[in-house]
C-alpha atoms as one frame of an Amber mdcrd trajectory, in Angstrom:
protein
 -37.241  51.270  -9.988 -39.272  53.196  -7.151 -37.191  55.222  -4.606 -39.749
  55.367  -1.627 -38.940  57.686   1.228 -39.718  55.559   4.185 -37.695  56.656
   7.310 -36.766  60.020   8.604 -34.333  60.396  11.530 -35.665  62.822  14.272
 -32.759  63.949  16.643 -34.049  64.060  20.275 -32.740  64.340  23.772 -34.697
  61.977  25.762 -35.850  58.828  23.818 -38.631  57.982  26.370 -40.100  61.487
  26.451 -40.074  61.666  22.689 -41.495  58.146  22.482 -44.359  59.100  24.857
 -44.951  62.598  22.958 -45.160  60.897  19.594 -47.380  58.032  20.525 -49.563
  59.587  23.325 -50.001  62.954  21.993 -49.258  63.082  18.178 -51.021  59.595
  17.653 -48.196  58.107  15.876 -47.877  54.104  15.999 -44.864  52.407  17.594
 -43.324  50.222  15.169 -40.040  49.269  16.953 -38.310  50.140  20.243 -35.118
  48.076  20.258 -31.558  47.823  21.538 -29.900  46.641  18.191 -26.557  46.323
  19.672 -25.278  47.159  23.284 -26.039  50.764  24.062 -27.675  51.339  20.482
 -31.272  51.956  20.634 -33.812  52.560  17.805 -37.330  53.844  18.304 -39.477
  53.764  15.046 -42.873  55.417  14.705 -45.283  55.950  12.014 -48.055  58.709
  11.568 -51.601  57.275  10.956 -51.893  56.179   7.496 -48.492  57.047   6.306
 -46.080  54.806   4.646 -43.058  56.697   6.031 -41.878  56.645   9.526 -39.613
  58.458  11.623 -36.823  57.074  13.578 -35.060  58.180  16.938 -31.654  56.862
  17.593 -29.413  56.609  20.436 -25.828  55.515  20.763 -25.705  54.777  16.986
 -22.517  55.997  15.190 -23.053  58.286  12.253 -23.029  56.837   9.001 -19.751
  57.241   7.220 -19.522  60.739   5.800 -22.870  61.769   7.315 -23.359  64.757
   9.519 -25.321  64.583  12.716 -28.241  66.829  13.609 -28.655  68.138  17.096
 -31.892  67.681  18.906 -34.555  70.188  17.811 -32.916  71.359  14.663 -35.014
  69.375  12.106 -37.667  71.839  11.040 -40.535  71.629   8.312 -41.463  68.008
   8.470 -44.777  68.024   6.569 -47.774  65.585   6.899 -51.085  65.942   4.960
 -54.644  65.407   6.298 -57.741  65.676   4.589 -59.642  67.542   7.515 -57.407
  69.975   9.085 -60.009  71.235  11.684 -60.484  67.690  13.021 -56.697  66.996
  13.104 -56.173  70.312  15.074 -58.870  69.231  17.530 -57.444  65.780  18.040
 -53.949  67.113  18.542 -55.161  69.827  20.857 -57.210  67.267  22.680 -54.126
  65.272  23.418 -52.400  68.148  24.719 -50.309  69.366  21.822 -49.571  72.927
  21.500 -50.764  73.410  18.013 -50.788  76.744  16.162 -53.953  78.040  14.744
 -54.927  77.062  11.168 -53.267  79.504   8.655 -52.972  80.038   4.987 -50.845
  82.061   2.533 -52.629  85.324   1.644 -51.913  88.528  -0.259 -49.816  89.806
   2.708 -48.054  86.467   3.882 -49.550  84.143   6.644 -53.170  84.860   7.501
 -55.187  83.190  10.099 -58.001  80.692   8.881 -58.352  78.085   6.151 -57.289
  78.962   2.594 -58.265  77.350  -0.821 -57.219  73.839  -1.911 -53.783  72.911
  -0.611 -53.422  76.227   1.298 -54.330  75.299   4.823 -51.733  74.782   7.612
 -50.897  74.413  11.051 -47.677  73.321  13.018 -46.480  71.941  16.217 -43.130
  70.932  17.835 -42.135  67.960  19.787 -40.482  68.372  23.268 -37.003  69.078
  21.658 -38.364  71.668  19.143 -38.385  69.631  16.063 -40.961  71.244  13.946
 -43.878  69.780  12.048 -46.329  71.404   9.509 -49.653  69.938   8.873 -51.318
  70.499   5.473 -54.760  69.979   4.327 -55.014  67.889   1.072 -58.282  67.497
  -0.892 -58.311  63.764  -0.791 -56.498  60.923   0.422 -53.033  60.178  -1.317
 -54.495  56.809  -2.923 -57.040  59.056  -4.639 -54.700  61.822  -6.143
């Protein structure tokens, strides 16, 4: 049996602001924006080419036994691209405050590209939820 990671909840303050950021600036595809019950809204978005989506929830009770995250506390969500420079140009061109490209070197984080699997950049959504983008040597289907 496969266990596929398909949806990650992202805590946000303003659903419409976050929706605009993820669709217009980060380039995610809007999959769903629905009121599933009175006062309970779900927005689901997917990064280009990904099989895993993010979901922003409003008015939904926590699943029994589950803790809730405050907006801006989710850090380190990671996506991979095959051309980190092009991805950085695209995000910056859409108005995203994206970090310089960095790699892990002998003294820690250093500016510029590194070897295979060692080139990264980051950005945050309007609430401060943090994303890391890593350069992969090929598409997932080819690995």
